[in-house]
PDB file of C-alpha atoms in Angstrom:
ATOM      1  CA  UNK B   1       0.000   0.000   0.000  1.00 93.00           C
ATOM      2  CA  UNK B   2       1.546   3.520  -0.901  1.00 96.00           C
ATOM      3  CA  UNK B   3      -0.103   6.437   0.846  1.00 96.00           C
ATOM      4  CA  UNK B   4       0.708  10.153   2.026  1.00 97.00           C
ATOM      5  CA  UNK B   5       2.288   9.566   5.721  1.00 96.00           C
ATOM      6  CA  UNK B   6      -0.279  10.629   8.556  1.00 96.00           C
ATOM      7  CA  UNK B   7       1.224  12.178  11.875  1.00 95.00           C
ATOM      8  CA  UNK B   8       1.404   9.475  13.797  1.00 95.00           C
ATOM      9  CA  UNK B   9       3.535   7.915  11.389  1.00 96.00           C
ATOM     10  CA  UNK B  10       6.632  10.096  12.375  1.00 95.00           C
ATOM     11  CA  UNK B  11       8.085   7.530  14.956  1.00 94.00           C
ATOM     12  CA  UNK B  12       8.251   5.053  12.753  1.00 95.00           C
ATOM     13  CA  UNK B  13       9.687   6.770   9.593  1.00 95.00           C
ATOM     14  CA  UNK B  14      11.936   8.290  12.000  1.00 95.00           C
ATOM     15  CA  UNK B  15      13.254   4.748  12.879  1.00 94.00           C
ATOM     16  CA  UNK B  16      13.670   3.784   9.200  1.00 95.00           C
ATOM     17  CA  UNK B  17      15.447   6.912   8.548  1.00 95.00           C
ATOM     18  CA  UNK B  18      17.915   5.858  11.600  1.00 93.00           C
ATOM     19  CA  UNK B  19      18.308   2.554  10.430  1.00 92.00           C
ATOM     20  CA  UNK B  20      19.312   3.535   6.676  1.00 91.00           C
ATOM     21  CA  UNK B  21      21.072   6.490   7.426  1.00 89.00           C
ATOM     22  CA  UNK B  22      23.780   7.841  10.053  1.00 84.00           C
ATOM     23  CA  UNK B  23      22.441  11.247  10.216  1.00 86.00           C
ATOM     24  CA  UNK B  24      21.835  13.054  13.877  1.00 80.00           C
ATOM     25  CA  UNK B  25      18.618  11.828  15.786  1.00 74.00           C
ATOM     26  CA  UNK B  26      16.813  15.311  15.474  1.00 85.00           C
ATOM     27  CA  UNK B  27      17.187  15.363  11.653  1.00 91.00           C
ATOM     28  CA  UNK B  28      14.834  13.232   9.855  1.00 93.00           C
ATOM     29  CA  UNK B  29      12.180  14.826  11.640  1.00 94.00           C
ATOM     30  CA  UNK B  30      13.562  18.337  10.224  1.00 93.00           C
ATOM     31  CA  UNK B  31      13.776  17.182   6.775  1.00 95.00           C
ATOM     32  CA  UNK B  32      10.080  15.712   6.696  1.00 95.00           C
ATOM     33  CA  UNK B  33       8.330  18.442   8.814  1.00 95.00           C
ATOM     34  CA  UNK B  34      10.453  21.436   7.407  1.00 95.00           C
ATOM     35  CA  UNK B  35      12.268  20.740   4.505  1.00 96.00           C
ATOM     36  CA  UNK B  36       9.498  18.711   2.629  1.00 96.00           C
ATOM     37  CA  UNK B  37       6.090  18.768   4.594  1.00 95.00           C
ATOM     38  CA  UNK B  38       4.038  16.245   5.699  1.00 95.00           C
ATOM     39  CA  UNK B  39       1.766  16.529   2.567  1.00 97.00           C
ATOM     40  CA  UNK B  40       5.087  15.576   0.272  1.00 98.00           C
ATOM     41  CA  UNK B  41       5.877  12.518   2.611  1.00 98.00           C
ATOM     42  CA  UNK B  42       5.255   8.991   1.110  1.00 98.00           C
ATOM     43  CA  UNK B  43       5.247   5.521   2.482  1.00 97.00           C
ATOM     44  CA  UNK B  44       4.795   2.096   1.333  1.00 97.00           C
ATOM     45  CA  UNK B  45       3.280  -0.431   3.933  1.00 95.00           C
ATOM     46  CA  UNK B  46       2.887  -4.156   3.958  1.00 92.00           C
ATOM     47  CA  UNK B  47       0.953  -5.768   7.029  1.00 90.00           C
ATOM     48  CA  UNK B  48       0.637  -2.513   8.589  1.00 87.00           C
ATOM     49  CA  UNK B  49       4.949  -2.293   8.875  1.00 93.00           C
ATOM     50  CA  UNK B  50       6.797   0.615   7.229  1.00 95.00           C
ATOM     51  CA  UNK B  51       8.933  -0.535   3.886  1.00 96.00           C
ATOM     52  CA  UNK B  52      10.379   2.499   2.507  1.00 97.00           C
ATOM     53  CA  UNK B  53       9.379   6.325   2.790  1.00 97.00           C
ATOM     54  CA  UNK B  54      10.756   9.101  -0.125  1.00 97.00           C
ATOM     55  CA  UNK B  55      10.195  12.803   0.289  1.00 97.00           C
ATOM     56  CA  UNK B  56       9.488  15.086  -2.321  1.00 98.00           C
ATOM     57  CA  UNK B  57       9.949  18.968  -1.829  1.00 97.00           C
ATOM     58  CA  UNK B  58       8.453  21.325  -4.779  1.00 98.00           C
ATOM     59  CA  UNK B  59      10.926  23.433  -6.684  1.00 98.00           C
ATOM     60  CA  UNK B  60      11.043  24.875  -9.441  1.00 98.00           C
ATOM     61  CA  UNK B  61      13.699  24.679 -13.237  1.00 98.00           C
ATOM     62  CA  UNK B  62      13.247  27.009 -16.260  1.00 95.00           C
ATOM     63  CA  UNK B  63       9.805  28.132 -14.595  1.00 95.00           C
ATOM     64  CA  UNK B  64       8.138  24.935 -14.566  1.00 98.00           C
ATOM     65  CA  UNK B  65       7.288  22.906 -11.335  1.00 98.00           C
ATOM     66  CA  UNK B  66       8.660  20.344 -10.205  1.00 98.00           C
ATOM     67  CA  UNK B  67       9.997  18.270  -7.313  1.00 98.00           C
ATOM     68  CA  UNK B  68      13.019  17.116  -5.325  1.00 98.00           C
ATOM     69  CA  UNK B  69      13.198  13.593  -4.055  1.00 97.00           C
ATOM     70  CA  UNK B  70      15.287  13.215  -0.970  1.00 94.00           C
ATOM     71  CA  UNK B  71      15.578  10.965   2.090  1.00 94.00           C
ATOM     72  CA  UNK B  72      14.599   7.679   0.188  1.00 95.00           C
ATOM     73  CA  UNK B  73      14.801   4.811   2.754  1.00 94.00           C
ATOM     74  CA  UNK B  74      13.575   1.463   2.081  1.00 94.00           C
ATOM     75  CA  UNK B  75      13.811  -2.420   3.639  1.00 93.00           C
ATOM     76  CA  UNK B  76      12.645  -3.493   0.561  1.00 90.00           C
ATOM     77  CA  UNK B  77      14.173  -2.116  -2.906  1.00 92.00           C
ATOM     78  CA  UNK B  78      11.070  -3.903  -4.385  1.00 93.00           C
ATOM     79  CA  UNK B  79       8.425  -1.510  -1.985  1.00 94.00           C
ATOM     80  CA  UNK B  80      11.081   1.886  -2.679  1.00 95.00           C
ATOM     81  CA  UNK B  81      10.786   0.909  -6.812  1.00 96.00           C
ATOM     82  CA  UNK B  82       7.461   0.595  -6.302  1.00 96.00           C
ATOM     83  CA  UNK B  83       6.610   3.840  -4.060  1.00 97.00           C
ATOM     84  CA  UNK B  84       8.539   5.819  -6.808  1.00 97.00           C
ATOM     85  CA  UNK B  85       6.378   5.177  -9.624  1.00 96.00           C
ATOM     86  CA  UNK B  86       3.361   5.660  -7.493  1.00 98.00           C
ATOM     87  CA  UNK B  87       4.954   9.098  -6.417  1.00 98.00           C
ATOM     88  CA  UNK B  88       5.669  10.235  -9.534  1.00 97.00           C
ATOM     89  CA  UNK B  89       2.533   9.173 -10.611  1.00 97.00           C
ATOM     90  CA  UNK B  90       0.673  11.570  -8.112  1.00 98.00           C
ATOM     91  CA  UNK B  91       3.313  14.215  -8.422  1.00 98.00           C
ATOM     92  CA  UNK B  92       2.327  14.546 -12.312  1.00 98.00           C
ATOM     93  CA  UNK B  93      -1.542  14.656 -11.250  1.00 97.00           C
ATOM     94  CA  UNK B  94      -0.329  17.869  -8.881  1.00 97.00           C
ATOM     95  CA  UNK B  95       0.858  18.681 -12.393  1.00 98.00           C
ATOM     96  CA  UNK B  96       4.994  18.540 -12.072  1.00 98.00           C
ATOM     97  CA  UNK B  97       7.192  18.409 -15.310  1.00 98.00           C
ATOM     98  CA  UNK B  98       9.998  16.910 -13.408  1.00 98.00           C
ATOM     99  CA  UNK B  99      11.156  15.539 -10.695  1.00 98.00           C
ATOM    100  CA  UNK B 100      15.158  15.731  -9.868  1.00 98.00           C
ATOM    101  CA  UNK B 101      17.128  13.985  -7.286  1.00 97.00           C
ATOM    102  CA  UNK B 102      21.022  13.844  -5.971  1.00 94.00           C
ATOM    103  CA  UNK B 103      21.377  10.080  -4.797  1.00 91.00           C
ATOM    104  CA  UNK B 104      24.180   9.491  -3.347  1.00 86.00           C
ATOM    105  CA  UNK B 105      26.323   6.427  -5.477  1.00 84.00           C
ATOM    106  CA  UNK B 106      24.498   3.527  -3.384  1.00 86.00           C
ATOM    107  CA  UNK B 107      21.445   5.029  -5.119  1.00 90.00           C
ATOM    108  CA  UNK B 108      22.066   6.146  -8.421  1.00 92.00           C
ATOM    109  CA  UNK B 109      22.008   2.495 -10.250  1.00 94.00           C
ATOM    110  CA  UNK B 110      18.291   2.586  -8.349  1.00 94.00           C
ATOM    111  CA  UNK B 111      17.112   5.783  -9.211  1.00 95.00           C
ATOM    112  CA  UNK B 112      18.506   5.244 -13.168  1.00 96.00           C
ATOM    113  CA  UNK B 113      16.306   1.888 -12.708  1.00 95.00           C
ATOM    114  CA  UNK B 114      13.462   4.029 -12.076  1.00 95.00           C
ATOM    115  CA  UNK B 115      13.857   6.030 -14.793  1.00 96.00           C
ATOM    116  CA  UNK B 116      16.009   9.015 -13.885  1.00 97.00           C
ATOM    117  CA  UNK B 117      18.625  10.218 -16.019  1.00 96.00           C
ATOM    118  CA  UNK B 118      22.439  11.795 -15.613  1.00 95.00           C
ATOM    119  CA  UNK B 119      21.846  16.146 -15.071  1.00 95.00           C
ATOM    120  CA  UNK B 120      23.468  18.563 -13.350  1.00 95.00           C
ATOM    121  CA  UNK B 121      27.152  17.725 -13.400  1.00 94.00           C
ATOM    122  CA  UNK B 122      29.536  19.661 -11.680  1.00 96.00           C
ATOM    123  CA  UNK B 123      33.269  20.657 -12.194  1.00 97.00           C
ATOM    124  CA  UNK B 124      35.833  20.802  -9.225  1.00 97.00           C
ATOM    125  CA  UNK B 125      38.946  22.108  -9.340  1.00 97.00           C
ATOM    126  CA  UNK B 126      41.709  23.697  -7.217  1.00 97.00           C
ATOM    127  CA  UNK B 127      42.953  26.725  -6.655  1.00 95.00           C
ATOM    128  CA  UNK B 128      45.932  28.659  -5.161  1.00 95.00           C
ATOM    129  CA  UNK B 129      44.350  31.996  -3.149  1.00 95.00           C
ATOM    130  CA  UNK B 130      47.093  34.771  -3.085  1.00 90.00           C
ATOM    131  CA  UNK B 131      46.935  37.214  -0.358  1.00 89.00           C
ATOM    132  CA  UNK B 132      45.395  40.835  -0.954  1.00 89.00           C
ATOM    133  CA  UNK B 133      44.329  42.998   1.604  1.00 83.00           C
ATOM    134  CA  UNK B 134      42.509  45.159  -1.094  1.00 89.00           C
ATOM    135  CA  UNK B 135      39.755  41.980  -1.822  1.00 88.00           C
ATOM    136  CA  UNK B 136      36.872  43.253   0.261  1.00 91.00           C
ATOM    137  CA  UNK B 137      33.621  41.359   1.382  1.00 94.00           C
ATOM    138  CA  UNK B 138      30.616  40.857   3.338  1.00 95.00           C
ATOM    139  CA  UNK B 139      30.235  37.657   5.590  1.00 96.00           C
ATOM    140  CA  UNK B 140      27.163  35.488   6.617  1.00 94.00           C
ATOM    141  CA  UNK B 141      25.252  38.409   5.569  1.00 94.00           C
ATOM    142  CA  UNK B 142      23.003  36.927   3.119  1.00 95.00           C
ATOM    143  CA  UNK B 143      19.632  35.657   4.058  1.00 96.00           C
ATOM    144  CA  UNK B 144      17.602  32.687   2.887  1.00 97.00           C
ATOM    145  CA  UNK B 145      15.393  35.055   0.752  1.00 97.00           C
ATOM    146  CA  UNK B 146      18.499  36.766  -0.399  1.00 97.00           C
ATOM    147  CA  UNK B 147      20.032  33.737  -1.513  1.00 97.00           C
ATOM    148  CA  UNK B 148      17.284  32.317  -3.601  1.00 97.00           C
ATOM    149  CA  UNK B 149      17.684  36.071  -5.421  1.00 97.00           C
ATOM    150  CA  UNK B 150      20.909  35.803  -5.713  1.00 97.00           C
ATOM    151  CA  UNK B 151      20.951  32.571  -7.563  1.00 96.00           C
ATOM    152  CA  UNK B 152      18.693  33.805  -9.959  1.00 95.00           C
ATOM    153  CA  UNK B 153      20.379  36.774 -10.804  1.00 96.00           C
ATOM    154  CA  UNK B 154      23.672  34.555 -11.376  1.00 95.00           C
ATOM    155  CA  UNK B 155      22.203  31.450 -12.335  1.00 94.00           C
ATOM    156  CA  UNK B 156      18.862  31.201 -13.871  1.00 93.00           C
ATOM    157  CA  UNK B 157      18.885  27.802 -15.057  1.00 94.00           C
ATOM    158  CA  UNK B 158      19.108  26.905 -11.264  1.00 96.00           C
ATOM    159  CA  UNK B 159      17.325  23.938  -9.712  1.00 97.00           C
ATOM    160  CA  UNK B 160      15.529  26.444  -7.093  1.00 97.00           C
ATOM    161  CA  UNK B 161      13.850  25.976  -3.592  1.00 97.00           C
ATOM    162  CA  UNK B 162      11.782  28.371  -2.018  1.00 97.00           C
ATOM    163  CA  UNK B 163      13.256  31.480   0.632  1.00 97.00           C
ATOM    164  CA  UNK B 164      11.215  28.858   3.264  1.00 96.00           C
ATOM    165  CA  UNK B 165      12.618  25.332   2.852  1.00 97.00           C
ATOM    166  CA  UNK B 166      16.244  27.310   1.739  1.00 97.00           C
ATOM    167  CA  UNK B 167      16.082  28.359   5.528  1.00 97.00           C
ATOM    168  CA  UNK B 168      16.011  25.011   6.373  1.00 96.00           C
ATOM    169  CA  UNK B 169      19.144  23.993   4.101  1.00 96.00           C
ATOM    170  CA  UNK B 170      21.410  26.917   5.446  1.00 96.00           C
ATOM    171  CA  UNK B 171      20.231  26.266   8.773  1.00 94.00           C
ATOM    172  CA  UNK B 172      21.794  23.162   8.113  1.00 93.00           C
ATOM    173  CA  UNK B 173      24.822  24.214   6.493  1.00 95.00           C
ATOM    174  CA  UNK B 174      25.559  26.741   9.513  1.00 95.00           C
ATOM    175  CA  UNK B 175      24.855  23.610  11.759  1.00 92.00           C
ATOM    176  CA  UNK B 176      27.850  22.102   9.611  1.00 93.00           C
ATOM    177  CA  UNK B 177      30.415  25.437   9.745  1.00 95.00           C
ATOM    178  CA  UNK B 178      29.547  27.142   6.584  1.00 97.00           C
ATOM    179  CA  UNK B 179      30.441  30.572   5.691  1.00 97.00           C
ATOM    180  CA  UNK B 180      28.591  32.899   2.898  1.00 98.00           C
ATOM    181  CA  UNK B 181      31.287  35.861   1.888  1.00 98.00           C
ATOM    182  CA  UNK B 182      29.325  37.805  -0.491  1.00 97.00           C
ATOM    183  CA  UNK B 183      29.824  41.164  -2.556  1.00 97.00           C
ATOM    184  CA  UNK B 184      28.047  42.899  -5.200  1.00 96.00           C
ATOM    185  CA  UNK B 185      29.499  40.639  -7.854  1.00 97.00           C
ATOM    186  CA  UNK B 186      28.824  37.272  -6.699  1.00 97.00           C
ATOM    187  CA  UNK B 187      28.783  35.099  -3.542  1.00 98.00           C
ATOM    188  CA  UNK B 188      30.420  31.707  -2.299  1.00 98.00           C
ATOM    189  CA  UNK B 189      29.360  29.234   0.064  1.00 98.00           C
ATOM    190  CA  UNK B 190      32.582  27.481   1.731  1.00 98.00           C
ATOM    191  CA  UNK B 191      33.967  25.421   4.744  1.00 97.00           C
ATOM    192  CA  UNK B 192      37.230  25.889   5.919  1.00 95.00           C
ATOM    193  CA  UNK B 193      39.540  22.806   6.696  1.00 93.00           C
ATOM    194  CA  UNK B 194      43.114  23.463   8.329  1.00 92.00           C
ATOM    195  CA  UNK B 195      44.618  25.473   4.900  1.00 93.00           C
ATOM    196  CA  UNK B 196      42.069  24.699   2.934  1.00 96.00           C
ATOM    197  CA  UNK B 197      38.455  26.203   1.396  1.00 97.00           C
ATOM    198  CA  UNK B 198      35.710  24.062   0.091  1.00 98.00           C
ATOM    199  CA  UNK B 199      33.473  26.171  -1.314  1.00 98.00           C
ATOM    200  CA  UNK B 200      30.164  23.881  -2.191  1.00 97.00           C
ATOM    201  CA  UNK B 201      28.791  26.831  -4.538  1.00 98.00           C
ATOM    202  CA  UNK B 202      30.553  29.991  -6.042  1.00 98.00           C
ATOM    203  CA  UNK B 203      29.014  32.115  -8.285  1.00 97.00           C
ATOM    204  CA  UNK B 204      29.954  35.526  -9.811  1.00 97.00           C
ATOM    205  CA  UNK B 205      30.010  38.125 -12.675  1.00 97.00           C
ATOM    206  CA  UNK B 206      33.088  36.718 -13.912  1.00 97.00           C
ATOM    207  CA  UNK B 207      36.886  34.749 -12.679  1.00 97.00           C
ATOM    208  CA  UNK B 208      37.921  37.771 -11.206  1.00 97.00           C
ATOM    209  CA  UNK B 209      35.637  38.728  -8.974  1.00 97.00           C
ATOM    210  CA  UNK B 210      34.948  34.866  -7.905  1.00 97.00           C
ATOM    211  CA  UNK B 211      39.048  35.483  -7.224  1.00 97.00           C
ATOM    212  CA  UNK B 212      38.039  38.031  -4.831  1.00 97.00           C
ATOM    213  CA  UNK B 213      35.477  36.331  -2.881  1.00 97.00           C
ATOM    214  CA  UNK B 214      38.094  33.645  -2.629  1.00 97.00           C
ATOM    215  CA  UNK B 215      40.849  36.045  -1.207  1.00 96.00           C
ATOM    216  CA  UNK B 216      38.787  38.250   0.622  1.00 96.00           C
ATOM    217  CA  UNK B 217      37.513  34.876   2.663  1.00 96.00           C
ATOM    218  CA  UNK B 218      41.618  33.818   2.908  1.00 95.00           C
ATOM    219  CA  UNK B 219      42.157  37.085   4.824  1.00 93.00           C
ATOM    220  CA  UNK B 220      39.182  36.303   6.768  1.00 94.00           C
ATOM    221  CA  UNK B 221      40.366  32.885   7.661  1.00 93.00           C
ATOM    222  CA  UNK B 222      43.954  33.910   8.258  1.00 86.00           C
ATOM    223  CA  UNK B 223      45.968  30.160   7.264  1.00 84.00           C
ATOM    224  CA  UNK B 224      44.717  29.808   4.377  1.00 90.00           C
ATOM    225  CA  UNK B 225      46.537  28.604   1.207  1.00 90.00           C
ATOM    226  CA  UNK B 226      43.972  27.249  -1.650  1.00 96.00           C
ATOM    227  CA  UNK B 227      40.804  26.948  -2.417  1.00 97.00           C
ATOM    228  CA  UNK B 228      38.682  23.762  -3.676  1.00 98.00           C
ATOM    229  CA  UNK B 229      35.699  24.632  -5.889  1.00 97.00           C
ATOM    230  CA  UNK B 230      32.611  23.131  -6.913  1.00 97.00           C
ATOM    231  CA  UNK B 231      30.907  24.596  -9.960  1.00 96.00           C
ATOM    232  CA  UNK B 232      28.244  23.971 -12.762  1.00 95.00           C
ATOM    233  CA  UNK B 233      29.885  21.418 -15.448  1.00 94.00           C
ATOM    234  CA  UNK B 234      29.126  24.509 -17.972  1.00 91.00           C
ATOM    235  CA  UNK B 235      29.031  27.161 -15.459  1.00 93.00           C
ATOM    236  CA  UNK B 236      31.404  29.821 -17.434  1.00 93.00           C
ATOM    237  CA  UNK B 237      33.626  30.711 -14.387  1.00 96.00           C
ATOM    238  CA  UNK B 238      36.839  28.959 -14.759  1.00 96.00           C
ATOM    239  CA  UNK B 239      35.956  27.235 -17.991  1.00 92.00           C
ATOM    240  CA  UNK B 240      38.217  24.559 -18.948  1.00 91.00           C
ATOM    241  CA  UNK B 241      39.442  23.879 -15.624  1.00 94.00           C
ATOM    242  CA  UNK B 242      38.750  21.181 -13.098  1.00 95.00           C
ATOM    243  CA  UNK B 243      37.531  17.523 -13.520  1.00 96.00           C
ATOM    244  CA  UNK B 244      33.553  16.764 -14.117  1.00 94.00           C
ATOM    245  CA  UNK B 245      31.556  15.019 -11.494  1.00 93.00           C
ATOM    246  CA  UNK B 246      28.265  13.497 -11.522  1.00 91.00           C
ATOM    247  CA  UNK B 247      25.662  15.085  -8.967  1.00 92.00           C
ATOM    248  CA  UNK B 248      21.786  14.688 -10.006  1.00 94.00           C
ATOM    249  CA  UNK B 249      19.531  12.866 -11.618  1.00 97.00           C
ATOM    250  CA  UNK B 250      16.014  14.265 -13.195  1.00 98.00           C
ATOM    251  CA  UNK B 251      12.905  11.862 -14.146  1.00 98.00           C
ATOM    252  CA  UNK B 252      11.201  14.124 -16.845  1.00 98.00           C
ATOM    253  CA  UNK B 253       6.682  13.921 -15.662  1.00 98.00           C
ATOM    254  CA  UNK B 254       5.627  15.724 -19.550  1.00 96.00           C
ATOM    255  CA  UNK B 255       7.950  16.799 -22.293  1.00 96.00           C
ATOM    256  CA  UNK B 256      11.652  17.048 -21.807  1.00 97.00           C
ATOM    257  CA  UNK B 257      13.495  20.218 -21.880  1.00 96.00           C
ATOM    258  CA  UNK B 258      17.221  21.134 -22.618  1.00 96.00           C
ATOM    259  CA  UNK B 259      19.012  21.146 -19.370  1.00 96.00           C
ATOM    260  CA  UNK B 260      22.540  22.152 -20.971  1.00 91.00           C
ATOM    261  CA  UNK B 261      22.450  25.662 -19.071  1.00 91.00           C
ATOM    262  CA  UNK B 262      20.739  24.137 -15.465  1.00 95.00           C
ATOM    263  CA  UNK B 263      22.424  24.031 -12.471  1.00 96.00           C
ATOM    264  CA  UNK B 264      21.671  21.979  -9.034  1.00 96.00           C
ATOM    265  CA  UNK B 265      23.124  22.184  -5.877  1.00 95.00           C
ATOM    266  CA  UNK B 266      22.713  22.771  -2.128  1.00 92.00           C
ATOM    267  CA  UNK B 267      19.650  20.245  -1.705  1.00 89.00           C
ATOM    268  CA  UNK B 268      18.834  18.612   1.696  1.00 79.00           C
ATOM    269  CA  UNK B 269      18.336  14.767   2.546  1.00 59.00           C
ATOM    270  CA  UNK B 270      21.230  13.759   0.060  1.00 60.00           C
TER     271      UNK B 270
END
């Protein structure tokens, strides 16, 4: 049986979550409360015992609507197969295009089984930050709202959540260590580890003023010698540079759409 979850389902999918994943106690009931809603959580039930549970939280690509599937947990990969068609059967009724998810590489033979295909790749590179006291920026001064409008303005083809359940994913991230630096040209979102910054998303007007973000958050940090980057696979900053890497996977619900220019990132329940 495949149903919407009720409330007093919540102890239970909370002890599937725990017993697929390793993530902290408080968190599963974040992600389906907060980051999805209980209207976008799904289960699949046999004898009146929980077999797998997939959340799906609206978002929008190229203006059309769409949604995210996170937090798939399952006992059976037979009850999770089935639950996904059965989602993405309602989800289409609720008229969705798409729906797009980031399995991790456990999943991603699953999901492609279910009839998501390759999108969003990503490039990474690395690079050295030089020291300038003249790179200036703002930190952790960018709100959840702000953010959303900021990744419009620099990338429109962007997977996007709303200013809500994006306060749920940088409440996460801050959870986590994150920094935003952030000028008029572009923003970064990074982690700092001994000499090192991860930045999980960078965007800007062009290389030079994603090279200031980058040194402006070395003098910030202080021992700081390079920089690790994650950006769109055809993202134009630093073009030609860096090695690709697979991230999501999209399950088109009417007629498909070029996806050369789209972009996903920062999504919860990966």
């Amino acid at each position: 049986m495949f149903r919407l979850m009720e409330p007093s389902d919540l102890a239970a999918m909370q002890e599937l979550w725990a017993a697929c994943r390793s993530d902290p106690a408080d968190y599963a009931e974040k992600v389906i409360r907060r980051f999805a809603g209980e209207e976008n959580a799904w289960l699949a039930e046999e004898n009146g015992r929980l077999q797998a549970l997939v959340l799906s939280a609206p978002v929008t690509l190229q203006g059309r609507p769409g949604y995210d599937l996170c937090g798939l947990c399952s006992r059976d990969e037979g009850a999770a197969a089935g639950l996904l068609d059965y989602v993405s059967a309602q989800l289409a009724g609720r008229g969705a295009a798409f729906l797009v998810a980031a399995p991790g590489a456990d999943q991603a033979a699953f999901y492609a089984a279910c009839g998501f295909g390759r999108a969003f790749g990503l490039r990474c590179l690395t690079r050295e930050v030089r020291r300038n006291l003249w790179s200036q920026a703002e930190f952790d001064a960018v709100t959840a709202k702000k953010l959303c409008e900021l990744r419009r303005r620099f990338c429109p083809g962007c997977v996007e959540l709303d200013a809500g359940r994006m306060a749920v994913v940088l409440g996460d991230l801050y959870a986590r260590g994150i920094t935003i630096v952030s000028s008029e040209h572009g923003y970064g979102l990074y982690f700092r580890r001994e000499d090192t910054l991860y930045f999980i998303e960078l965007m800007a007007d062009d290389d030079r003023a994603a090279e200031v973000l980058m040194e402006a958050a070395r003098q910030k940090e202080v021992v700081v010698e390079k920089a690790v980057v994650t950006v769109g696979a055809n993202q134009p900053l630093f073009y030609g540079e860096g090695t690709r890497q697979e991230y999501g996977m999209i399950r088109f619900l009417a007629a498909p759409f070029d996806l050369s220019e789209s972009y996903m990132r920062l999504m919860l329940a990966e």
